[in-house]
Amino acid sequence: MISSLCSTGTLSSLSLRVTDNPSPSLSIVFVPHLRFSPFAAAAAAPLSVSFHRHSRLAGRLGPAEDVSASDDATSKTDEEVPQDPRLADWETARSFKEAGSIFEGTIVGFNNGGLLIRFYSLLGFLPYTLLNQARFCKDSPRPILQRAKDLVGSTVSVKVVEANEERRSLILSEKDANWSRYSSKIEVGSVIDGRVDSIEDYGAFVSLLFPDGEYHLTGLVHISEASWDIVQDARNLFAEGDDVKVKVINIDREKQRISLSIKQLEKDPLYNTLDKVITEEGEVSTGLDANMEPLPGLDSICQELLKEQGITDVQLGRQGLEKRAVSQDLELWLSSAPVKDKQFTLLARAGRQVQEVYLTTTLEQDDIKKAVQRILERVP
């Protein structure tokens, strides 16, 4: 019979009493020299008590296997400890990036560099440079931070462009998401309504209006495509907020760039005929007029024309006077009539004077225009 276990320096409050048929098969194992306290008990290894099979004790305490199964239960509990959800969300972010999937996120804040987007348990960053500027077309010009403040709480469609868990860098792009959704809805040759979003020295950025009434993509009208006239500064033609009609002339799907043109919506004024440029009061003579001086520099241009491959003969034709001077400098204009039987007509103009120049050529209109442009660069 065991009445108690109690001694100084061991367990001071543990007692175990067995009053019925003590058995030598009963063993008690304890950790000696352990003072009992709530802090010590929490830190110490649990006291292990094991019993060999005994009929009455077995019925009261259960099989020995059940009691000793506490170690297995402890290990199972360790396995079931939930992992940090951010680990799984970083994996999700990488999957979104690899698949090019679009994520609908909520804007929860902003700073000087961009917007903060909730991506599950993570916080993504949408730089202002990757924000779709077309969304501001209907808004009056304001500082970007004021616009960002108004966006907090709204939802935005984005793509993951960087998911670096080590650097805690999750970069998102609205431009990429919009390109995936809307670029397939336009094609080269399309004529679209747009609004001037911003103006640079090299041209104007125009946001494109889609059938849903929203501006989703932005293209560039290069200064060379703004007008048939020579334009030194695009700001002389456009102002932010101007409504314009543009023609899509190129789509670079790899670089996500759209090239637009305004001048191609009109016929090139350089393509003209003598009958159209001569006013009603103007005079038209056949051949060379003895009283009309040759256009200065025209002989040199004719010689340069013969040096161009595909042009075999150059002859001067009719002359005339316009009602007013177009330019004091010598200019070459192209006829609107197509090449026929290898014959094509140029118009030489300076001041009020205009004269036809007949070419014998195997070139088409566009190639003739390129040849003329090369000649004008060579001739001072």
Short mmCIF file of C-alpha atoms in Angstrom, two decimals:
data_model
loop_
_atom_site.label_atom_id
_atom_site.label_comp_id
_atom_site.label_asym_id
_atom_site.label_seq_id
_atom_site.Cartn_x
_atom_site.Cartn_y
_atom_site.Cartn_z
CA MET A 1 0.00 0.00 0.00
CA ILE A 2 1.17 3.45 -0.90
CA SER A 3 -0.13 6.18 1.32
CA SER A 4 1.70 9.26 0.13
CA LEU A 5 4.71 10.68 -1.57
CA CYS A 6 5.82 13.91 -0.09
CA SER A 7 9.18 15.33 0.72
CA THR A 8 10.96 18.61 0.78
CA GLY A 9 12.36 19.50 -2.60
CA THR A 10 10.01 17.19 -4.51
CA LEU A 11 6.31 17.49 -5.26
CA SER A 12 4.80 19.09 -2.20
CA SER A 13 1.12 18.56 -3.01
CA LEU A 14 0.94 15.28 -4.89
CA SER A 15 -0.68 12.32 -3.11
CA LEU A 16 -1.86 9.05 -4.59
CA ARG A 17 -3.75 6.46 -2.61
CA VAL A 18 -4.54 2.95 -3.73
CA THR A 19 -6.62 1.04 -1.13
CA ASP A 20 -7.59 -2.09 -2.97
CA ASN A 21 -5.21 -4.98 -3.61
CA PRO A 22 -1.95 -3.26 -4.21
CA SER A 23 0.07 -4.95 -6.86
CA PRO A 24 3.79 -5.04 -7.51
CA SER A 25 2.92 -4.39 -11.13
CA LEU A 26 2.08 -0.83 -10.22
CA SER A 27 4.87 1.65 -10.93
CA ILE A 28 5.03 5.37 -10.53
CA VAL A 29 7.57 7.47 -12.40
CA PHE A 30 8.06 11.11 -11.48
CA VAL A 31 10.59 13.85 -11.95
CA PRO A 32 12.50 14.33 -8.67
CA HIS A 33 13.65 17.64 -7.22
CA LEU A 34 10.91 19.67 -8.93
CA ARG A 35 9.15 22.27 -6.86
CA PHE A 36 5.55 22.82 -7.91
CA SER A 37 4.49 26.20 -9.16
CA PRO A 38 2.18 27.35 -12.00
CA PHE A 39 5.19 28.63 -13.98
CA ALA A 40 7.34 25.56 -13.32
CA ALA A 41 4.50 23.21 -14.19
CA ALA A 42 3.91 24.97 -17.49
CA ALA A 43 7.57 24.74 -18.46
CA ALA A 44 8.38 21.27 -17.16
CA ALA A 45 7.85 18.01 -18.98
CA PRO A 46 4.57 16.32 -17.96
CA LEU A 47 4.67 13.73 -15.19
CA SER A 48 4.37 10.32 -16.80
CA VAL A 49 2.35 7.71 -14.97
CA SER A 50 2.04 4.25 -16.49
CA PHE A 51 0.18 1.18 -15.23
CA HIS A 52 0.48 -2.44 -16.22
CA ARG A 53 -2.79 -4.28 -16.78
CA HIS A 54 -4.85 -4.83 -13.61
CA SER A 55 -8.47 -5.79 -13.74
CA ARG A 56 -9.94 -3.16 -11.44
CA LEU A 57 -7.50 -0.37 -12.29
CA ALA A 58 -7.87 -1.06 -16.01
CA GLY A 59 -11.59 -0.56 -15.81
CA ARG A 60 -11.15 2.69 -13.93
CA LEU A 61 -8.27 4.21 -15.92
CA GLY A 62 -8.54 2.50 -19.30
CA PRO A 63 -5.94 0.48 -21.19
CA ALA A 64 -2.30 1.36 -20.81
CA GLU A 65 -2.13 2.22 -24.51
CA ASP A 66 -4.75 4.95 -24.10
CA VAL A 67 -2.90 6.64 -21.31
CA SER A 68 0.45 6.57 -23.04
CA ALA A 69 -1.10 7.97 -26.27
CA SER A 70 -0.62 11.52 -24.99
CA ASP A 71 2.68 11.78 -26.90
CA ASP A 72 0.93 11.01 -30.19
CA ALA A 73 -1.80 13.54 -29.41
CA THR A 74 0.81 16.18 -28.72
CA SER A 75 2.60 15.57 -32.03
CA LYS A 76 -0.70 15.59 -33.90
CA THR A 77 -1.59 18.93 -32.34
CA ASP A 78 1.74 20.35 -33.52
CA GLU A 79 0.99 19.24 -37.07
CA GLU A 80 -2.42 20.91 -37.04
CA VAL A 81 -1.05 24.34 -36.03
CA PRO A 82 -2.25 26.63 -38.88
CA GLN A 83 0.46 28.13 -41.07
CA ASP A 84 0.83 31.86 -41.68
CA PRO A 85 -1.71 32.60 -44.46
CA ARG A 86 0.74 35.05 -46.00
CA LEU A 87 2.93 32.15 -47.12
CA ALA A 88 0.09 30.73 -49.19
CA ASP A 89 -0.83 34.19 -50.49
CA TRP A 90 2.71 34.79 -51.76
CA GLU A 91 2.38 31.53 -53.66
CA THR A 92 -0.95 32.74 -55.02
CA ALA A 93 0.64 36.02 -56.13
CA ARG A 94 3.35 34.13 -58.01
CA SER A 95 0.67 32.00 -59.69
CA PHE A 96 -1.20 35.14 -60.79
CA LYS A 97 2.01 36.54 -62.27
CA GLU A 98 2.91 33.36 -64.16
CA ALA A 99 -0.61 32.90 -65.52
CA GLY A 100 -1.13 36.58 -66.32
CA SER A 101 -4.43 36.48 -64.43
CA ILE A 102 -6.36 39.61 -63.51
CA PHE A 103 -7.04 40.33 -59.84
CA GLU A 104 -9.83 42.54 -58.53
CA GLY A 105 -8.41 44.36 -55.52
CA THR A 106 -9.57 47.07 -53.17
CA ILE A 107 -7.61 50.30 -52.86
CA VAL A 108 -6.92 50.73 -49.14
CA GLY A 109 -4.46 53.63 -49.17
CA PHE A 110 -1.92 55.66 -51.10
CA ASN A 111 1.40 57.45 -50.78
CA ASN A 112 3.56 59.72 -52.91
CA GLY A 113 4.51 56.83 -55.20
CA GLY A 114 1.27 54.99 -55.79
CA LEU A 115 -1.78 53.16 -54.47
CA LEU A 116 -1.93 50.40 -51.84
CA ILE A 117 -4.02 47.40 -52.91
CA ARG A 118 -5.27 44.60 -50.67
CA PHE A 119 -4.22 41.24 -52.14
CA TYR A 120 -5.75 38.69 -49.74
CA SER A 121 -3.58 38.98 -46.59
CA LEU A 122 -0.85 40.87 -48.45
CA LEU A 123 -0.53 44.54 -49.36
CA GLY A 124 0.33 45.23 -52.99
CA PHE A 125 1.67 48.42 -54.53
CA LEU A 126 0.33 50.02 -57.70
CA PRO A 127 2.74 52.77 -58.87
CA TYR A 128 1.12 55.82 -60.44
CA THR A 129 3.16 55.10 -63.58
CA LEU A 130 1.28 51.79 -63.96
CA LEU A 131 -2.11 53.32 -63.26
CA ASN A 132 -4.44 53.69 -66.24
CA GLN A 133 -4.36 57.43 -66.86
CA ALA A 134 -7.39 57.15 -69.14
CA ARG A 135 -9.57 56.78 -66.04
CA PHE A 136 -9.04 60.49 -65.34
CA CYS A 137 -10.24 61.71 -68.75
CA LYS A 138 -13.62 62.78 -67.43
CA ASP A 139 -12.07 64.47 -64.42
CA SER A 140 -10.84 68.03 -64.24
CA PRO A 141 -7.05 68.40 -63.91
CA ARG A 142 -5.99 67.86 -60.30
CA PRO A 143 -2.86 66.78 -58.41
CA ILE A 144 -2.38 63.02 -58.43
CA LEU A 145 -2.58 62.77 -54.62
CA GLN A 146 -6.04 64.31 -54.63
CA ARG A 147 -7.15 61.84 -57.25
CA ALA A 148 -5.59 58.97 -55.28
CA LYS A 149 -7.46 59.99 -52.16
CA ASP A 150 -10.77 59.78 -54.01
CA LEU A 151 -9.92 56.25 -55.20
CA VAL A 152 -9.53 54.79 -51.70
CA GLY A 153 -12.24 52.19 -51.12
CA SER A 154 -12.86 51.52 -54.80
CA THR A 155 -12.01 48.34 -56.70
CA VAL A 156 -9.35 48.15 -59.39
CA SER A 157 -8.40 45.44 -61.90
CA VAL A 158 -4.69 44.68 -61.83
CA LYS A 159 -2.06 42.20 -62.90
CA VAL A 160 0.86 41.06 -60.77
CA VAL A 161 4.13 42.19 -62.36
CA GLU A 162 6.41 41.35 -59.44
CA ALA A 163 5.98 38.96 -56.49
CA ASN A 164 9.21 38.80 -54.51
CA GLU A 165 8.58 37.33 -51.08
CA GLU A 166 12.15 37.85 -49.85
CA ARG A 167 12.01 41.59 -50.53
CA ARG A 168 8.32 41.76 -49.60
CA SER A 169 7.71 43.35 -52.98
CA LEU A 170 4.29 42.87 -54.59
CA ILE A 171 3.98 45.24 -57.59
CA LEU A 172 0.70 45.52 -59.49
CA SER A 173 -0.27 47.12 -62.81
CA GLU A 174 -3.64 48.42 -63.96
CA LYS A 175 -2.24 49.20 -67.41
CA ASP A 176 -1.39 45.54 -68.03
CA ALA A 177 -4.86 44.42 -66.93
CA ASN A 178 -6.59 46.93 -69.21
CA TRP A 179 -4.38 45.96 -72.13
CA SER A 180 -5.38 42.31 -71.76
CA ARG A 181 -9.06 43.15 -71.66
CA TYR A 182 -9.39 45.84 -74.33
CA SER A 183 -6.50 45.76 -76.82
CA SER A 184 -8.16 42.97 -78.80
CA LYS A 185 -11.18 45.21 -79.36
CA ILE A 186 -9.29 47.60 -81.63
CA GLU A 187 -7.40 47.00 -84.86
CA VAL A 188 -5.24 48.89 -87.31
CA GLY A 189 -7.38 51.17 -89.46
CA SER A 190 -10.01 51.75 -86.78
CA VAL A 191 -11.25 55.31 -86.39
CA ILE A 192 -11.98 56.08 -82.74
CA ASP A 193 -13.10 59.06 -80.68
CA GLY A 194 -10.59 60.14 -78.08
CA ARG A 195 -9.61 62.82 -75.64
CA VAL A 196 -6.20 64.45 -75.28
CA ASP A 197 -4.79 63.29 -71.96
CA SER A 198 -1.34 64.90 -71.95
CA ILE A 199 1.01 66.67 -74.36
CA GLU A 200 4.75 66.20 -74.77
CA ASP A 201 7.28 67.75 -77.13
CA TYR A 202 7.08 64.70 -79.39
CA GLY A 203 3.30 64.41 -79.55
CA ALA A 204 0.01 64.03 -77.70
CA PHE A 205 -1.30 61.09 -75.67
CA VAL A 206 -4.93 60.40 -76.47
CA SER A 207 -7.23 58.22 -74.36
CA LEU A 208 -9.54 56.06 -76.47
CA LEU A 209 -13.29 55.95 -75.89
CA PHE A 210 -14.86 52.47 -75.97
CA PRO A 211 -18.49 51.51 -76.63
CA ASP A 212 -19.19 51.22 -72.89
CA GLY A 213 -18.61 54.96 -72.60
CA GLU A 214 -15.33 54.63 -70.72
CA TYR A 215 -11.73 55.40 -71.65
CA HIS A 216 -9.65 52.26 -71.24
CA LEU A 217 -6.50 52.60 -73.39
CA THR A 218 -4.16 55.40 -74.38
CA GLY A 219 -2.28 55.90 -77.66
CA LEU A 220 0.26 58.37 -78.97
CA VAL A 221 -0.29 60.83 -81.81
CA HIS A 222 3.30 61.54 -82.80
CA ILE A 223 3.99 65.08 -83.90
CA SER A 224 4.64 63.79 -87.42
CA GLU A 225 1.09 62.35 -87.50
CA ALA A 226 -0.63 65.40 -86.07
CA SER A 227 -0.92 67.42 -89.28
CA TRP A 228 0.17 67.50 -92.92
CA ASP A 229 1.76 70.83 -92.12
CA ILE A 230 5.10 71.00 -90.38
CA VAL A 231 4.49 71.16 -86.64
CA GLN A 232 7.25 72.28 -84.30
CA ASP A 233 5.32 71.99 -81.05
CA ALA A 234 2.28 69.79 -80.46
CA ARG A 235 1.01 72.32 -77.94
CA ASN A 236 0.26 74.63 -80.84
CA LEU A 237 -2.33 72.11 -82.05
CA PHE A 238 -3.71 70.49 -78.91
CA ALA A 239 -4.76 71.26 -75.37
CA GLU A 240 -5.45 68.79 -72.59
CA GLY A 241 -9.09 67.77 -72.64
CA ASP A 242 -9.58 68.33 -76.39
CA ASP A 243 -11.92 65.83 -78.03
CA VAL A 244 -10.37 64.43 -81.20
CA LYS A 245 -10.97 61.71 -83.73
CA VAL A 246 -7.99 59.46 -84.43
CA LYS A 247 -7.02 56.61 -86.69
CA VAL A 248 -5.14 53.56 -85.37
CA ILE A 249 -2.08 53.12 -87.59
CA ASN A 250 -0.08 50.59 -85.56
CA ILE A 251 -0.47 48.29 -82.55
CA ASP A 252 2.67 46.92 -80.90
CA ARG A 253 1.18 44.16 -78.76
CA GLU A 254 4.50 43.12 -77.29
CA LYS A 255 5.36 46.61 -76.02
CA GLN A 256 1.69 47.50 -75.45
CA ARG A 257 1.83 50.63 -77.60
CA ILE A 258 -0.80 52.14 -79.87
CA SER A 259 0.20 54.60 -82.61
CA LEU A 260 -2.46 57.05 -83.72
CA SER A 261 -2.82 59.55 -86.53
CA ILE A 262 -4.99 62.59 -87.08
CA LYS A 263 -3.61 63.74 -90.40
CA GLN A 264 -4.41 60.43 -92.09
CA LEU A 265 -8.08 61.16 -91.65
CA GLU A 266 -7.60 63.79 -94.38
CA LYS A 267 -6.13 63.55 -97.84
CA ASP A 268 -2.57 64.70 -98.20
CA PRO A 269 -2.86 68.26 -99.53
CA LEU A 270 0.40 67.73 -101.40
CA TYR A 271 -1.48 65.43 -103.73
CA ASN A 272 -3.04 67.97 -106.07
CA THR A 273 -3.35 68.97 -109.71
CA LEU A 274 -2.57 72.19 -111.50
CA ASP A 275 -6.25 72.72 -112.29
CA LYS A 276 -7.06 72.66 -108.55
CA VAL A 277 -4.31 74.93 -107.32
CA ILE A 278 -4.87 77.55 -110.01
CA THR A 279 -7.68 79.89 -108.91
CA GLU A 280 -10.44 81.00 -111.24
CA GLU A 281 -8.66 84.27 -111.94
CA GLY A 282 -5.37 82.51 -112.45
CA GLU A 283 -3.83 82.03 -115.85
CA VAL A 284 -2.73 78.70 -117.23
CA SER A 285 -0.36 78.52 -120.18
CA THR A 286 0.84 75.50 -122.08
CA GLY A 287 4.55 75.06 -122.34
CA LEU A 288 7.04 77.67 -121.18
CA ASP A 289 5.99 81.30 -121.13
CA ALA A 290 8.68 83.64 -122.34
CA ASN A 291 7.49 86.31 -119.93
CA MET A 292 7.59 83.95 -116.93
CA GLU A 293 10.93 83.33 -115.31
CA PRO A 294 11.86 79.74 -114.48
CA LEU A 295 11.40 78.78 -110.85
CA PRO A 296 14.72 79.23 -109.05
CA GLY A 297 16.32 75.89 -108.20
CA LEU A 298 13.96 73.80 -110.34
CA ASP A 299 16.71 72.77 -112.77
CA SER A 300 18.77 71.34 -109.90
CA ILE A 301 15.77 69.41 -108.63
CA CYS A 302 15.12 67.93 -112.07
CA GLN A 303 18.73 66.73 -112.23
CA GLU A 304 18.40 65.13 -108.79
CA LEU A 305 15.17 63.45 -109.81
CA LEU A 306 16.98 61.65 -112.63
CA LYS A 307 19.42 60.23 -110.07
CA GLU A 308 16.64 58.41 -108.27
CA GLN A 309 16.22 54.76 -109.14
CA GLY A 310 12.96 54.17 -110.97
CA ILE A 311 12.78 57.65 -112.59
CA THR A 312 13.94 57.59 -116.21
CA ASP A 313 12.85 60.98 -117.59
CA VAL A 314 11.89 64.46 -116.32
CA GLN A 315 10.14 67.12 -118.45
CA LEU A 316 8.73 70.55 -117.57
CA GLY A 317 5.03 71.13 -118.37
CA ARG A 318 2.35 73.82 -118.02
CA GLN A 319 2.84 76.98 -116.03
CA GLY A 320 0.38 79.17 -114.16
CA LEU A 321 -0.11 81.94 -111.62
CA GLU A 322 -2.09 81.56 -108.44
CA LYS A 323 -4.20 84.30 -106.89
CA ARG A 324 -1.98 84.45 -103.84
CA ALA A 325 1.42 83.17 -102.88
CA VAL A 326 1.58 79.90 -100.97
CA SER A 327 5.26 80.13 -100.12
CA GLN A 328 8.24 82.13 -101.36
CA ASP A 329 10.40 79.01 -101.17
CA LEU A 330 10.31 76.37 -103.88
CA GLU A 331 8.00 73.47 -102.96
CA LEU A 332 7.21 70.20 -104.71
CA TRP A 333 3.67 68.89 -104.57
CA LEU A 334 2.46 65.51 -105.76
CA SER A 335 -0.44 65.01 -108.10
CA SER A 336 -3.53 63.33 -106.71
CA ALA A 337 -3.80 61.34 -109.94
CA PRO A 338 -2.16 57.92 -109.73
CA VAL A 339 0.73 56.78 -111.89
CA LYS A 340 -0.63 55.82 -115.30
CA ASP A 341 1.38 54.35 -118.16
CA LYS A 342 4.53 55.15 -116.16
CA GLN A 343 3.62 58.86 -116.18
CA PHE A 344 3.29 61.00 -113.06
CA THR A 345 3.04 64.74 -112.45
CA LEU A 346 4.70 66.90 -109.82
CA LEU A 347 3.86 70.51 -109.12
CA ALA A 348 6.66 73.00 -108.46
CA ARG A 349 5.42 76.07 -106.57
CA ALA A 350 7.09 79.26 -105.40
CA GLY A 351 5.35 82.57 -104.69
CA ARG A 352 2.39 82.75 -107.06
CA GLN A 353 4.09 80.73 -109.75
CA VAL A 354 3.31 77.04 -110.29
CA GLN A 355 4.59 74.63 -112.94
CA GLU A 356 4.04 70.99 -113.77
CA VAL A 357 6.93 68.53 -113.84
CA TYR A 358 6.30 65.31 -115.79
CA LEU A 359 8.02 62.13 -114.65
CA THR A 360 8.47 58.86 -116.48
CA THR A 361 8.76 56.32 -113.70
CA THR A 362 8.13 52.78 -112.54
CA LEU A 363 7.54 53.96 -108.96
CA GLU A 364 4.20 54.23 -107.19
CA GLN A 365 2.92 57.40 -105.50
CA ASP A 366 4.28 56.60 -102.04
CA ASP A 367 7.72 55.73 -103.43
CA ILE A 368 7.75 58.93 -105.49
CA LYS A 369 6.96 60.92 -102.35
CA LYS A 370 9.89 59.30 -100.54
CA ALA A 371 12.16 60.11 -103.50
CA VAL A 372 11.06 63.75 -103.45
CA GLN A 373 11.73 63.95 -99.72
CA ARG A 374 15.25 62.60 -100.21
CA ILE A 375 15.88 65.12 -103.01
CA LEU A 376 14.72 68.08 -100.94
CA GLU A 377 17.15 67.03 -98.21
CA ARG A 378 20.03 67.03 -100.70
CA VAL A 379 19.21 70.26 -102.52
CA PRO A 380 19.96 73.41 -100.49
#
